[in-house]
Amino acid sequence: MVDGRTRVCGILANPVEHTLSPVLHNTLAQELGHSLIYVPFKPEKAGLDIAVKGAFALNILGLNVSVPYKQEVMKSLAAVDSDAEQIGAVNTLVRTESGYKGYNTDYLGLWRALQEEGIRLDGQEVIVFGAGGAAKAVVYLCCKKGAKRVYLLNRTLERAQGLAEEINQKFLKSCVCALPLADYREIPYKKCGYLAIQTSSVGMYPNTEQVILEDAEWYSCFHTAFDLIYTPEKTKFMRLAKAAGAKAYHGLKMLLYQGVIAYELWNTCTVSQEVIEKGYRVMERKLHV
Ligand code: ATR
C-alpha cells in the first residue's frame, strides 16, 4: 500500500515501455517489506536535466538511467563514482545531500553474473564483439579484473580503436587489441581458448536469425560465450557456440544484478539470494508473456 512514507524510485529512458526494471524493483521491495515503488519515466532529451533536478526536488530516492541517456545524464549530477567516470556512462543515480551521485552498475552486474556462472576474467583471453556503449563497460571490467588480453572486434574499426586506446591509456598497458570484425581470423586460433562476450544488438528479437559472426566452425575457439542480449533466450550466437562445444549464457543475469546492485545502493541493504531468485523469476515471466 502506498502511503505518506512510501519512497519513490524509477527509470529514465526513451523509449521506456519495454523495461523489465519496474517488475524487478517492485518485487524486491515487496519481498523485503520496503515501502517503495518504482516507476517508468520517459523524458525528452531537452528535458533530461530538468527531470533529474525535479526528481531530486521531489525527494525521489534513486533512479536508473537507460538508453539513450547514460552519458548525457552525467552533466546533471552532483558527483560521479570513479569507475563510472572511467567508463564514461552512468546507469544508476543515488541520492546525496547535494544532488544525485552517478554509478555504473552495468559493469558490476556483469561481474556478478559472470562470477555466479563461475566465469573468470583474471589471466583470460577475451574476445569482445561490438564497440558501442555496452562494450565500454565490458572492456573496462575485463581489464580491471586482470584479463591477459582483450580482442575487440567491431564492424567499424575506428570505433574499436578509439575504445581500445582509451582503455589501454587508463590501465597503462596494452591489454586491448582492436580489429575489424571481418578480420577475426587474425586472432590466433585456439580450441576452447577464449571467453567471448557479444555486446552488439545483432540477433536481438525480432532479428533472431542474425548473428555477428557467421563462421560456425570458428566458434570452437570459445570455451564460453556470453551474449548481453536476453531476447530471445537462446540467440543464434549462443546456439552456434553451444553447437561448437562452448558453454553459452544470455544477458538476463547481468540485467538482474545491475538492478539488484542499484537497489542495494539506494536502500543501503544486502538483498538475499532467495529474494534475488524471486526477482529473476518475475523478470523471466514478464519476458515470456
Ligand atoms: P550499445 O550502446 O547498446 O552498445 P551502440 O552504441 O549502438 O549500442 O553499439 C552497437 C554496436 O553493435 C556497435 O559496435 C555496432 O558496430 P558499428 O560500430 O560498426 O556500428 C554493432 N553493430 C550494430 N549492427 C551491426 C551489424 N549489423 N553488424 C555488425 N555490427 C553491428
PDB file of C-alpha atoms and ligand atoms in Angstrom:
ATOM      1  CA  MET A   1       0.000   0.000   0.000  1.00  0.00           C
ATOM      2  CA  VAL A   2       1.364   3.412  -0.960  1.00  0.00           C
ATOM      3  CA  ASP A   3       1.196   5.857   1.946  1.00  0.00           C
ATOM      4  CA  GLY A   4       2.847   9.062   3.108  1.00  0.00           C
ATOM      5  CA  ARG A   5       6.138   7.298   3.858  1.00  0.00           C
ATOM      6  CA  THR A   6       6.476   5.450   0.558  1.00  0.00           C
ATOM      7  CA  ARG A   7       9.772   6.145  -1.220  1.00  0.00           C
ATOM      8  CA  VAL A   8       9.809   6.541  -4.999  1.00  0.00           C
ATOM      9  CA  CYS A   9      12.435   5.259  -7.428  1.00  0.00           C
ATOM     10  CA  GLY A  10      12.266   4.978 -11.188  1.00  0.00           C
ATOM     11  CA  ILE A  11      13.931   4.704 -14.559  1.00  0.00           C
ATOM     12  CA  LEU A  12      14.672   7.446 -17.088  1.00  0.00           C
ATOM     13  CA  ALA A  13      14.673   6.080 -20.635  1.00  0.00           C
ATOM     14  CA  ASN A  14      13.178   6.776 -24.029  1.00  0.00           C
ATOM     15  CA  PRO A  15      11.581   4.511 -25.136  1.00  0.00           C
ATOM     16  CA  VAL A  16      10.821   3.066 -21.716  1.00  0.00           C
ATOM     17  CA  GLU A  17       7.802   0.860 -22.427  1.00  0.00           C
ATOM     18  CA  HIS A  18       9.672  -2.482 -22.610  1.00  0.00           C
ATOM     19  CA  THR A  19      11.762  -2.075 -19.464  1.00  0.00           C
ATOM     20  CA  LEU A  20      11.885  -5.016 -17.033  1.00  0.00           C
ATOM     21  CA  SER A  21      13.192  -2.856 -14.181  1.00  0.00           C
ATOM     22  CA  PRO A  22       9.801  -1.975 -12.609  1.00  0.00           C
ATOM     23  CA  VAL A  23       8.821  -5.638 -12.141  1.00  0.00           C
ATOM     24  CA  LEU A  24      12.232  -6.405 -10.639  1.00  0.00           C
ATOM     25  CA  HIS A  25      12.394  -3.480  -8.204  1.00  0.00           C
ATOM     26  CA  ASN A  26       8.756  -3.661  -7.131  1.00  0.00           C
ATOM     27  CA  THR A  27       9.233  -7.374  -6.418  1.00  0.00           C
ATOM     28  CA  LEU A  28      12.391  -6.705  -4.390  1.00  0.00           C
ATOM     29  CA  ALA A  29      10.573  -4.018  -2.377  1.00  0.00           C
ATOM     30  CA  GLN A  30       7.596  -6.274  -1.737  1.00  0.00           C
ATOM     31  CA  GLU A  31       9.733  -9.248  -0.715  1.00  0.00           C
ATOM     32  CA  LEU A  32      11.885  -7.110   1.575  1.00  0.00           C
ATOM     33  CA  GLY A  33       8.901  -5.310   3.129  1.00  0.00           C
ATOM     34  CA  HIS A  34      10.141  -1.885   2.000  1.00  0.00           C
ATOM     35  CA  SER A  35       7.545   0.810   1.331  1.00  0.00           C
ATOM     36  CA  LEU A  36       8.993   1.710  -2.075  1.00  0.00           C
ATOM     37  CA  ILE A  37       7.568   1.975  -5.563  1.00  0.00           C
ATOM     38  CA  TYR A  38       9.476   2.063  -8.833  1.00  0.00           C
ATOM     39  CA  VAL A  39       8.003   3.757 -11.886  1.00  0.00           C
ATOM     40  CA  PRO A  40       8.965   4.387 -15.538  1.00  0.00           C
ATOM     41  CA  PHE A  41       9.727   7.945 -16.703  1.00  0.00           C
ATOM     42  CA  LYS A  42      10.116   8.974 -20.337  1.00  0.00           C
ATOM     43  CA  PRO A  43      11.810  12.380 -20.539  1.00  0.00           C
ATOM     44  CA  GLU A  44      12.673  14.017 -23.842  1.00  0.00           C
ATOM     45  CA  LYS A  45      16.365  14.805 -24.369  1.00  0.00           C
ATOM     46  CA  ALA A  46      15.745  18.534 -23.969  1.00  0.00           C
ATOM     47  CA  GLY A  47      14.067  17.907 -20.600  1.00  0.00           C
ATOM     48  CA  LEU A  48      16.595  15.484 -19.120  1.00  0.00           C
ATOM     49  CA  ASP A  49      18.390  17.970 -16.873  1.00  0.00           C
ATOM     50  CA  ILE A  50      15.089  19.372 -15.590  1.00  0.00           C
ATOM     51  CA  ALA A  51      13.863  15.809 -14.993  1.00  0.00           C
ATOM     52  CA  VAL A  52      16.919  14.977 -12.839  1.00  0.00           C
ATOM     53  CA  LYS A  53      16.730  18.245 -10.871  1.00  0.00           C
ATOM     54  CA  GLY A  54      12.960  17.838 -10.500  1.00  0.00           C
ATOM     55  CA  ALA A  55      13.354  14.261  -9.281  1.00  0.00           C
ATOM     56  CA  PHE A  56      15.789  15.498  -6.641  1.00  0.00           C
ATOM     57  CA  ALA A  57      13.391  18.268  -5.603  1.00  0.00           C
ATOM     58  CA  LEU A  58      10.600  15.689  -5.302  1.00  0.00           C
ATOM     59  CA  ASN A  59      12.750  13.649  -2.910  1.00  0.00           C
ATOM     60  CA  ILE A  60      12.965  10.686  -5.298  1.00  0.00           C
ATOM     61  CA  LEU A  61      15.286   8.179  -3.658  1.00  0.00           C
ATOM     62  CA  GLY A  62      17.072   6.831  -6.708  1.00  0.00           C
ATOM     63  CA  LEU A  63      16.881   6.437 -10.469  1.00  0.00           C
ATOM     64  CA  ASN A  64      18.101   4.118 -13.149  1.00  0.00           C
ATOM     65  CA  VAL A  65      19.100   5.598 -16.463  1.00  0.00           C
ATOM     66  CA  SER A  66      18.941   3.681 -19.708  1.00  0.00           C
ATOM     67  CA  VAL A  67      19.242   4.234 -23.454  1.00  0.00           C
ATOM     68  CA  PRO A  68      19.805   6.924 -24.710  1.00  0.00           C
ATOM     69  CA  TYR A  69      20.763   8.920 -21.615  1.00  0.00           C
ATOM     70  CA  LYS A  70      23.623   7.070 -19.906  1.00  0.00           C
ATOM     71  CA  GLN A  71      26.223   9.634 -20.980  1.00  0.00           C
ATOM     72  CA  GLU A  72      24.074  12.724 -21.281  1.00  0.00           C
ATOM     73  CA  VAL A  73      22.815  12.441 -17.681  1.00  0.00           C
ATOM     74  CA  MET A  74      26.337  12.845 -16.283  1.00  0.00           C
ATOM     75  CA  LYS A  75      26.087  16.627 -16.773  1.00  0.00           C
ATOM     76  CA  SER A  76      23.212  16.816 -14.301  1.00  0.00           C
ATOM     77  CA  LEU A  77      24.884  15.064 -11.361  1.00  0.00           C
ATOM     78  CA  ALA A  78      26.478  16.310  -8.142  1.00  0.00           C
ATOM     79  CA  ALA A  79      29.140  13.571  -8.288  1.00  0.00           C
ATOM     80  CA  VAL A  80      30.170  10.532 -10.326  1.00  0.00           C
ATOM     81  CA  ASP A  81      31.705   7.354  -8.920  1.00  0.00           C
ATOM     82  CA  SER A  82      35.240   6.809 -10.230  1.00  0.00           C
ATOM     83  CA  ASP A  83      34.521   3.552 -12.153  1.00  0.00           C
ATOM     84  CA  ALA A  84      31.506   5.175 -13.841  1.00  0.00           C
ATOM     85  CA  GLU A  85      33.692   8.176 -14.667  1.00  0.00           C
ATOM     86  CA  GLN A  86      36.295   5.891 -16.260  1.00  0.00           C
ATOM     87  CA  ILE A  87      33.649   4.009 -18.249  1.00  0.00           C
ATOM     88  CA  GLY A  88      32.027   7.307 -19.242  1.00  0.00           C
ATOM     89  CA  ALA A  89      28.489   6.117 -18.562  1.00  0.00           C
ATOM     90  CA  VAL A  90      26.088   6.071 -15.638  1.00  0.00           C
ATOM     91  CA  ASN A  91      23.029   3.860 -15.200  1.00  0.00           C
ATOM     92  CA  THR A  92      22.191   4.457 -11.521  1.00  0.00           C
ATOM     93  CA  LEU A  93      21.635   7.704  -9.594  1.00  0.00           C
ATOM     94  CA  VAL A  94      21.918   7.619  -5.822  1.00  0.00           C
ATOM     95  CA  ARG A  95      20.601  10.477  -3.711  1.00  0.00           C
ATOM     96  CA  THR A  96      23.124  12.503  -1.683  1.00  0.00           C
ATOM     97  CA  GLU A  97      22.640  15.763   0.226  1.00  0.00           C
ATOM     98  CA  SER A  98      23.719  17.930  -2.688  1.00  0.00           C
ATOM     99  CA  GLY A  99      22.192  16.051  -5.628  1.00  0.00           C
ATOM    100  CA  TYR A 100      22.485  12.628  -7.257  1.00  0.00           C
ATOM    101  CA  LYS A 101      25.719  10.648  -7.499  1.00  0.00           C
ATOM    102  CA  GLY A 102      26.086   8.508 -10.619  1.00  0.00           C
ATOM    103  CA  TYR A 103      27.217   4.882 -10.646  1.00  0.00           C
ATOM    104  CA  ASN A 104      27.661   2.248 -13.316  1.00  0.00           C
ATOM    105  CA  THR A 105      26.050  -0.933 -12.048  1.00  0.00           C
ATOM    106  CA  ASP A 106      26.056  -2.438 -15.581  1.00  0.00           C
ATOM    107  CA  TYR A 107      29.693  -3.382 -15.232  1.00  0.00           C
ATOM    108  CA  LEU A 108      29.218  -4.520 -11.629  1.00  0.00           C
ATOM    109  CA  GLY A 109      26.147  -6.504 -12.707  1.00  0.00           C
ATOM    110  CA  LEU A 110      28.089  -8.256 -15.438  1.00  0.00           C
ATOM    111  CA  TRP A 111      30.838  -9.100 -12.947  1.00  0.00           C
ATOM    112  CA  ARG A 112      28.339 -10.616 -10.516  1.00  0.00           C
ATOM    113  CA  ALA A 113      26.638 -12.563 -13.326  1.00  0.00           C
ATOM    114  CA  LEU A 114      29.988 -13.930 -14.553  1.00  0.00           C
ATOM    115  CA  GLN A 115      31.011 -14.892 -11.031  1.00  0.00           C
ATOM    116  CA  GLU A 116      27.722 -16.685 -10.457  1.00  0.00           C
ATOM    117  CA  GLU A 117      28.382 -18.808 -13.546  1.00  0.00           C
ATOM    118  CA  GLY A 118      31.979 -19.463 -12.444  1.00  0.00           C
ATOM    119  CA  ILE A 119      33.417 -17.475 -15.378  1.00  0.00           C
ATOM    120  CA  ARG A 120      36.821 -15.962 -14.583  1.00  0.00           C
ATOM    121  CA  LEU A 121      38.493 -12.933 -16.124  1.00  0.00           C
ATOM    122  CA  ASP A 122      41.953 -12.912 -14.495  1.00  0.00           C
ATOM    123  CA  GLY A 123      44.600 -14.214 -16.865  1.00  0.00           C
ATOM    124  CA  GLN A 124      41.937 -14.886 -19.519  1.00  0.00           C
ATOM    125  CA  GLU A 125      41.952 -14.109 -23.209  1.00  0.00           C
ATOM    126  CA  VAL A 126      38.657 -12.475 -24.125  1.00  0.00           C
ATOM    127  CA  ILE A 127      37.060 -11.665 -27.465  1.00  0.00           C
ATOM    128  CA  VAL A 128      34.554  -8.806 -27.301  1.00  0.00           C
ATOM    129  CA  PHE A 129      32.152  -8.336 -30.231  1.00  0.00           C
ATOM    130  CA  GLY A 130      30.942  -4.760 -30.732  1.00  0.00           C
ATOM    131  CA  ALA A 131      32.417  -1.455 -29.572  1.00  0.00           C
ATOM    132  CA  GLY A 132      29.338   0.610 -28.654  1.00  0.00           C
ATOM    133  CA  GLY A 133      28.126   1.836 -25.284  1.00  0.00           C
ATOM    134  CA  ALA A 134      27.686  -1.618 -23.746  1.00  0.00           C
ATOM    135  CA  ALA A 135      31.169  -2.719 -24.847  1.00  0.00           C
ATOM    136  CA  LYS A 136      32.786   0.088 -22.850  1.00  0.00           C
ATOM    137  CA  ALA A 137      31.655  -1.360 -19.527  1.00  0.00           C
ATOM    138  CA  VAL A 138      32.605  -4.884 -20.673  1.00  0.00           C
ATOM    139  CA  VAL A 139      36.131  -3.998 -21.793  1.00  0.00           C
ATOM    140  CA  TYR A 140      36.680  -1.898 -18.660  1.00  0.00           C
ATOM    141  CA  LEU A 141      35.606  -4.827 -16.469  1.00  0.00           C
ATOM    142  CA  CYS A 142      37.888  -7.266 -18.322  1.00  0.00           C
ATOM    143  CA  CYS A 143      40.930  -5.022 -17.830  1.00  0.00           C
ATOM    144  CA  LYS A 144      40.059  -4.164 -14.245  1.00  0.00           C
ATOM    145  CA  LYS A 145      39.744  -7.847 -13.347  1.00  0.00           C
ATOM    146  CA  GLY A 146      43.070  -8.791 -14.898  1.00  0.00           C
ATOM    147  CA  ALA A 147      42.261 -10.245 -18.320  1.00  0.00           C
ATOM    148  CA  LYS A 148      45.520 -11.080 -20.117  1.00  0.00           C
ATOM    149  CA  ARG A 149      44.264  -9.836 -23.480  1.00  0.00           C
ATOM    150  CA  VAL A 150      41.062  -8.461 -24.980  1.00  0.00           C
ATOM    151  CA  TYR A 151      40.484  -8.699 -28.731  1.00  0.00           C
ATOM    152  CA  LEU A 152      37.912  -6.042 -29.599  1.00  0.00           C
ATOM    153  CA  LEU A 153      36.153  -6.873 -32.864  1.00  0.00           C
ATOM    154  CA  ASN A 154      33.936  -4.274 -34.493  1.00  0.00           C
ATOM    155  CA  ARG A 155      32.413  -3.685 -37.928  1.00  0.00           C
ATOM    156  CA  THR A 156      33.763  -0.130 -37.780  1.00  0.00           C
ATOM    157  CA  LEU A 157      37.459  -0.385 -36.933  1.00  0.00           C
ATOM    158  CA  GLU A 158      37.818   3.271 -35.851  1.00  0.00           C
ATOM    159  CA  ARG A 159      35.281   2.824 -33.091  1.00  0.00           C
ATOM    160  CA  ALA A 160      37.110  -0.245 -31.736  1.00  0.00           C
ATOM    161  CA  GLN A 161      40.439   1.567 -31.995  1.00  0.00           C
ATOM    162  CA  GLY A 162      39.063   4.545 -30.093  1.00  0.00           C
ATOM    163  CA  LEU A 163      37.792   2.369 -27.252  1.00  0.00           C
ATOM    164  CA  ALA A 164      40.958   0.238 -27.155  1.00  0.00           C
ATOM    165  CA  GLU A 165      43.173   3.323 -26.917  1.00  0.00           C
ATOM    166  CA  GLU A 166      41.017   4.860 -24.220  1.00  0.00           C
ATOM    167  CA  ILE A 167      41.084   1.743 -22.030  1.00  0.00           C
ATOM    168  CA  ASN A 168      44.773   0.981 -22.620  1.00  0.00           C
ATOM    169  CA  GLN A 169      45.608   4.516 -21.521  1.00  0.00           C
ATOM    170  CA  LYS A 170      43.508   4.185 -18.395  1.00  0.00           C
ATOM    171  CA  PHE A 171      45.156   0.938 -17.339  1.00  0.00           C
ATOM    172  CA  LEU A 172      48.622   1.948 -18.565  1.00  0.00           C
ATOM    173  CA  LYS A 173      49.063  -1.291 -20.506  1.00  0.00           C
ATOM    174  CA  SER A 174      48.262  -2.542 -23.986  1.00  0.00           C
ATOM    175  CA  CYS A 175      45.690  -5.129 -22.980  1.00  0.00           C
ATOM    176  CA  VAL A 176      43.059  -4.310 -25.617  1.00  0.00           C
ATOM    177  CA  CYS A 177      43.712  -5.034 -29.289  1.00  0.00           C
ATOM    178  CA  ALA A 178      41.239  -3.608 -31.850  1.00  0.00           C
ATOM    179  CA  LEU A 179      40.429  -5.479 -35.066  1.00  0.00           C
ATOM    180  CA  PRO A 180      37.864  -5.091 -37.834  1.00  0.00           C
ATOM    181  CA  LEU A 181      35.172  -7.732 -37.454  1.00  0.00           C
ATOM    182  CA  ALA A 182      35.920  -9.065 -40.948  1.00  0.00           C
ATOM    183  CA  ASP A 183      39.496  -9.916 -39.837  1.00  0.00           C
ATOM    184  CA  TYR A 184      38.535 -12.181 -36.936  1.00  0.00           C
ATOM    185  CA  ARG A 185      40.859 -14.878 -38.297  1.00  0.00           C
ATOM    186  CA  GLU A 186      43.821 -12.726 -37.287  1.00  0.00           C
ATOM    187  CA  ILE A 187      43.100 -13.801 -33.724  1.00  0.00           C
ATOM    188  CA  PRO A 188      45.272 -16.882 -33.086  1.00  0.00           C
ATOM    189  CA  TYR A 189      43.044 -19.973 -33.349  1.00  0.00           C
ATOM    190  CA  LYS A 190      42.985 -21.885 -30.046  1.00  0.00           C
ATOM    191  CA  LYS A 191      40.458 -24.590 -29.439  1.00  0.00           C
ATOM    192  CA  CYS A 192      38.409 -23.607 -26.349  1.00  0.00           C
ATOM    193  CA  GLY A 193      40.887 -20.780 -25.825  1.00  0.00           C
ATOM    194  CA  TYR A 194      38.668 -17.744 -25.358  1.00  0.00           C
ATOM    195  CA  LEU A 195      35.819 -16.249 -23.405  1.00  0.00           C
ATOM    196  CA  ALA A 196      33.615 -14.462 -25.977  1.00  0.00           C
ATOM    197  CA  ILE A 197      31.314 -11.598 -24.972  1.00  0.00           C
ATOM    198  CA  GLN A 198      28.780 -10.347 -27.528  1.00  0.00           C
ATOM    199  CA  THR A 199      27.782  -6.711 -26.873  1.00  0.00           C
ATOM    200  CA  SER A 200      26.096  -5.647 -30.126  1.00  0.00           C
ATOM    201  CA  SER A 201      22.361  -5.676 -30.788  1.00  0.00           C
ATOM    202  CA  VAL A 202      22.792  -8.142 -33.687  1.00  0.00           C
ATOM    203  CA  GLY A 203      20.493 -11.142 -33.149  1.00  0.00           C
ATOM    204  CA  MET A 204      18.099  -9.388 -30.808  1.00  0.00           C
ATOM    205  CA  TYR A 205      14.371 -10.095 -31.211  1.00  0.00           C
ATOM    206  CA  PRO A 206      12.822  -9.863 -33.804  1.00  0.00           C
ATOM    207  CA  ASN A 207      16.030 -10.423 -35.841  1.00  0.00           C
ATOM    208  CA  THR A 208      16.711 -13.765 -34.217  1.00  0.00           C
ATOM    209  CA  GLU A 209      18.374 -15.354 -37.265  1.00  0.00           C
ATOM    210  CA  GLN A 210      21.077 -12.687 -37.414  1.00  0.00           C
ATOM    211  CA  VAL A 211      24.474 -13.230 -35.837  1.00  0.00           C
ATOM    212  CA  ILE A 212      27.601 -11.099 -35.583  1.00  0.00           C
ATOM    213  CA  LEU A 213      29.873 -13.964 -36.749  1.00  0.00           C
ATOM    214  CA  GLU A 214      28.575 -16.469 -39.306  1.00  0.00           C
ATOM    215  CA  ASP A 215      31.572 -18.859 -39.327  1.00  0.00           C
ATOM    216  CA  ALA A 216      30.134 -21.764 -37.299  1.00  0.00           C
ATOM    217  CA  GLU A 217      33.453 -23.665 -37.153  1.00  0.00           C
ATOM    218  CA  TRP A 218      35.317 -20.776 -35.599  1.00  0.00           C
ATOM    219  CA  TYR A 219      33.054 -20.901 -32.541  1.00  0.00           C
ATOM    220  CA  SER A 220      35.158 -23.866 -31.376  1.00  0.00           C
ATOM    221  CA  CYS A 221      37.652 -21.182 -30.263  1.00  0.00           C
ATOM    222  CA  PHE A 222      35.348 -20.334 -27.373  1.00  0.00           C
ATOM    223  CA  HIS A 223      35.173 -22.147 -24.081  1.00  0.00           C
ATOM    224  CA  THR A 224      32.390 -19.787 -23.015  1.00  0.00           C
ATOM    225  CA  ALA A 225      30.115 -17.437 -24.945  1.00  0.00           C
ATOM    226  CA  PHE A 226      28.222 -14.691 -23.117  1.00  0.00           C
ATOM    227  CA  ASP A 227      25.642 -12.715 -25.082  1.00  0.00           C
ATOM    228  CA  LEU A 228      24.427  -9.489 -23.455  1.00  0.00           C
ATOM    229  CA  ILE A 229      21.140  -9.956 -25.337  1.00  0.00           C
ATOM    230  CA  TYR A 230      18.342 -11.698 -23.404  1.00  0.00           C
ATOM    231  CA  THR A 231      15.566 -11.759 -26.028  1.00  0.00           C
ATOM    232  CA  PRO A 232      15.469 -14.388 -27.451  1.00  0.00           C
ATOM    233  CA  GLU A 233      16.543 -16.652 -24.601  1.00  0.00           C
ATOM    234  CA  LYS A 234      18.870 -18.510 -26.989  1.00  0.00           C
ATOM    235  CA  THR A 235      20.417 -16.172 -29.541  1.00  0.00           C
ATOM    236  CA  LYS A 236      21.984 -17.544 -32.711  1.00  0.00           C
ATOM    237  CA  PHE A 237      25.373 -16.563 -31.233  1.00  0.00           C
ATOM    238  CA  MET A 238      24.637 -18.790 -28.228  1.00  0.00           C
ATOM    239  CA  ARG A 239      23.307 -21.620 -30.397  1.00  0.00           C
ATOM    240  CA  LEU A 240      26.414 -21.648 -32.605  1.00  0.00           C
ATOM    241  CA  ALA A 241      28.689 -21.543 -29.555  1.00  0.00           C
ATOM    242  CA  LYS A 242      26.853 -24.402 -27.895  1.00  0.00           C
ATOM    243  CA  ALA A 243      26.911 -26.499 -31.070  1.00  0.00           C
ATOM    244  CA  ALA A 244      30.702 -25.978 -31.194  1.00  0.00           C
ATOM    245  CA  GLY A 245      31.079 -27.239 -27.616  1.00  0.00           C
ATOM    246  CA  ALA A 246      31.168 -23.990 -25.624  1.00  0.00           C
ATOM    247  CA  LYS A 247      29.065 -23.011 -22.638  1.00  0.00           C
ATOM    248  CA  ALA A 248      26.585 -20.281 -23.553  1.00  0.00           C
ATOM    249  CA  TYR A 249      24.797 -17.658 -21.454  1.00  0.00           C
ATOM    250  CA  HIS A 250      22.374 -14.822 -22.179  1.00  0.00           C
ATOM    251  CA  GLY A 251      22.348 -11.369 -20.568  1.00  0.00           C
ATOM    252  CA  LEU A 252      19.358 -11.559 -18.222  1.00  0.00           C
ATOM    253  CA  LYS A 253      21.511 -12.206 -15.136  1.00  0.00           C
ATOM    254  CA  MET A 254      23.549  -9.091 -15.948  1.00  0.00           C
ATOM    255  CA  LEU A 255      20.321  -7.089 -16.125  1.00  0.00           C
ATOM    256  CA  LEU A 256      19.163  -8.688 -12.882  1.00  0.00           C
ATOM    257  CA  TYR A 257      22.343  -7.864 -10.994  1.00  0.00           C
ATOM    258  CA  GLN A 258      22.679  -4.298 -12.273  1.00  0.00           C
ATOM    259  CA  GLY A 259      19.201  -3.798 -10.781  1.00  0.00           C
ATOM    260  CA  VAL A 260      19.939  -5.612  -7.526  1.00  0.00           C
ATOM    261  CA  ILE A 261      23.123  -3.574  -7.010  1.00  0.00           C
ATOM    262  CA  ALA A 262      21.207  -0.328  -7.687  1.00  0.00           C
ATOM    263  CA  TYR A 263      18.546  -1.394  -5.170  1.00  0.00           C
ATOM    264  CA  GLU A 264      21.235  -2.147  -2.598  1.00  0.00           C
ATOM    265  CA  LEU A 265      22.823   1.276  -3.140  1.00  0.00           C
ATOM    266  CA  TRP A 266      19.507   3.122  -2.746  1.00  0.00           C
ATOM    267  CA  ASN A 267      18.467   1.264   0.377  1.00  0.00           C
ATOM    268  CA  THR A 268      21.890   0.531   1.922  1.00  0.00           C
ATOM    269  CA  CYS A 269      20.939  -3.100   2.277  1.00  0.00           C
ATOM    270  CA  THR A 270      22.003  -6.521   1.027  1.00  0.00           C
ATOM    271  CA  VAL A 271      19.401  -8.455  -0.952  1.00  0.00           C
ATOM    272  CA  SER A 272      19.427 -12.160  -0.076  1.00  0.00           C
ATOM    273  CA  GLN A 273      19.928 -14.806  -2.748  1.00  0.00           C
ATOM    274  CA  GLU A 274      16.397 -16.081  -2.146  1.00  0.00           C
ATOM    275  CA  VAL A 275      14.875 -12.658  -2.910  1.00  0.00           C
ATOM    276  CA  ILE A 276      17.207 -12.207  -5.901  1.00  0.00           C
ATOM    277  CA  GLU A 277      15.930 -15.507  -7.314  1.00  0.00           C
ATOM    278  CA  LYS A 278      12.325 -14.321  -6.912  1.00  0.00           C
ATOM    279  CA  GLY A 279      13.234 -11.123  -8.778  1.00  0.00           C
ATOM    280  CA  TYR A 280      14.799 -13.172 -11.549  1.00  0.00           C
ATOM    281  CA  ARG A 281      11.718 -15.351 -11.920  1.00  0.00           C
ATOM    282  CA  VAL A 282       9.381 -12.348 -12.300  1.00  0.00           C
ATOM    283  CA  MET A 283      11.657 -10.901 -14.967  1.00  0.00           C
ATOM    284  CA  GLU A 284      11.634 -14.224 -16.831  1.00  0.00           C
ATOM    285  CA  ARG A 285       7.859 -14.438 -16.569  1.00  0.00           C
ATOM    286  CA  LYS A 286       7.435 -10.858 -17.797  1.00  0.00           C
ATOM    287  CA  LEU A 287       9.701 -11.623 -20.767  1.00  0.00           C
ATOM    288  CA  HIS A 288       7.748 -14.691 -21.785  1.00  0.00           C
ATOM    289  CA  VAL A 289       4.201 -13.297 -21.655  1.00  0.00           C
TER     290      VAL A 289
HETATM  291  P1  ATR B   1      25.059  -0.075 -27.302  1.00  0.00           P
HETATM  292  O1  ATR B   1      25.184   1.274 -26.697  1.00  0.00           O
HETATM  293  O2  ATR B   1      23.840  -0.822 -26.822  1.00  0.00           O
HETATM  294  O3  ATR B   1      26.302  -0.889 -27.234  1.00  0.00           O
HETATM  295  P2  ATR B   1      25.513   1.025 -29.905  1.00  0.00           P
HETATM  296  O4  ATR B   1      26.328   2.073 -29.244  1.00  0.00           O
HETATM  297  O5  ATR B   1      24.529   1.421 -30.935  1.00  0.00           O
HETATM  298  O6  ATR B   1      24.706   0.177 -28.833  1.00  0.00           O
HETATM  299  O7  ATR B   1      26.536  -0.069 -30.479  1.00  0.00           O
HETATM  300  C1  ATR B   1      26.092  -1.073 -31.271  1.00  0.00           C
HETATM  301  C2  ATR B   1      27.278  -1.984 -31.634  1.00  0.00           C
HETATM  302  O8  ATR B   1      26.766  -3.013 -32.441  1.00  0.00           O
HETATM  303  C3  ATR B   1      28.372  -1.297 -32.427  1.00  0.00           C
HETATM  304  O9  ATR B   1      29.595  -1.897 -32.099  1.00  0.00           O
HETATM  305  C4  ATR B   1      27.968  -1.624 -33.875  1.00  0.00           C
HETATM  306  O10 ATR B   1      29.015  -1.622 -34.791  1.00  0.00           O
HETATM  307  P3  ATR B   1      29.478  -0.249 -35.517  1.00  0.00           P
HETATM  308  O11 ATR B   1      30.331   0.484 -34.532  1.00  0.00           O
HETATM  309  O12 ATR B   1      30.211  -0.714 -36.726  1.00  0.00           O
HETATM  310  O13 ATR B   1      28.205   0.481 -35.867  1.00  0.00           O
HETATM  311  C5  ATR B   1      27.454  -3.024 -33.697  1.00  0.00           C
HETATM  312  N1  ATR B   1      26.533  -3.405 -34.776  1.00  0.00           N
HETATM  313  C6  ATR B   1      25.260  -2.997 -34.935  1.00  0.00           C
HETATM  314  N2  ATR B   1      24.718  -3.577 -36.025  1.00  0.00           N
HETATM  315  C7  ATR B   1      25.662  -4.372 -36.550  1.00  0.00           C
HETATM  316  C8  ATR B   1      25.709  -5.269 -37.676  1.00  0.00           C
HETATM  317  N3  ATR B   1      24.648  -5.462 -38.473  1.00  0.00           N
HETATM  318  N4  ATR B   1      26.869  -5.932 -37.919  1.00  0.00           N
HETATM  319  C9  ATR B   1      27.932  -5.760 -37.120  1.00  0.00           C
HETATM  320  N5  ATR B   1      27.954  -4.941 -36.044  1.00  0.00           N
HETATM  321  C10 ATR B   1      26.839  -4.262 -35.768  1.00  0.00           C
END
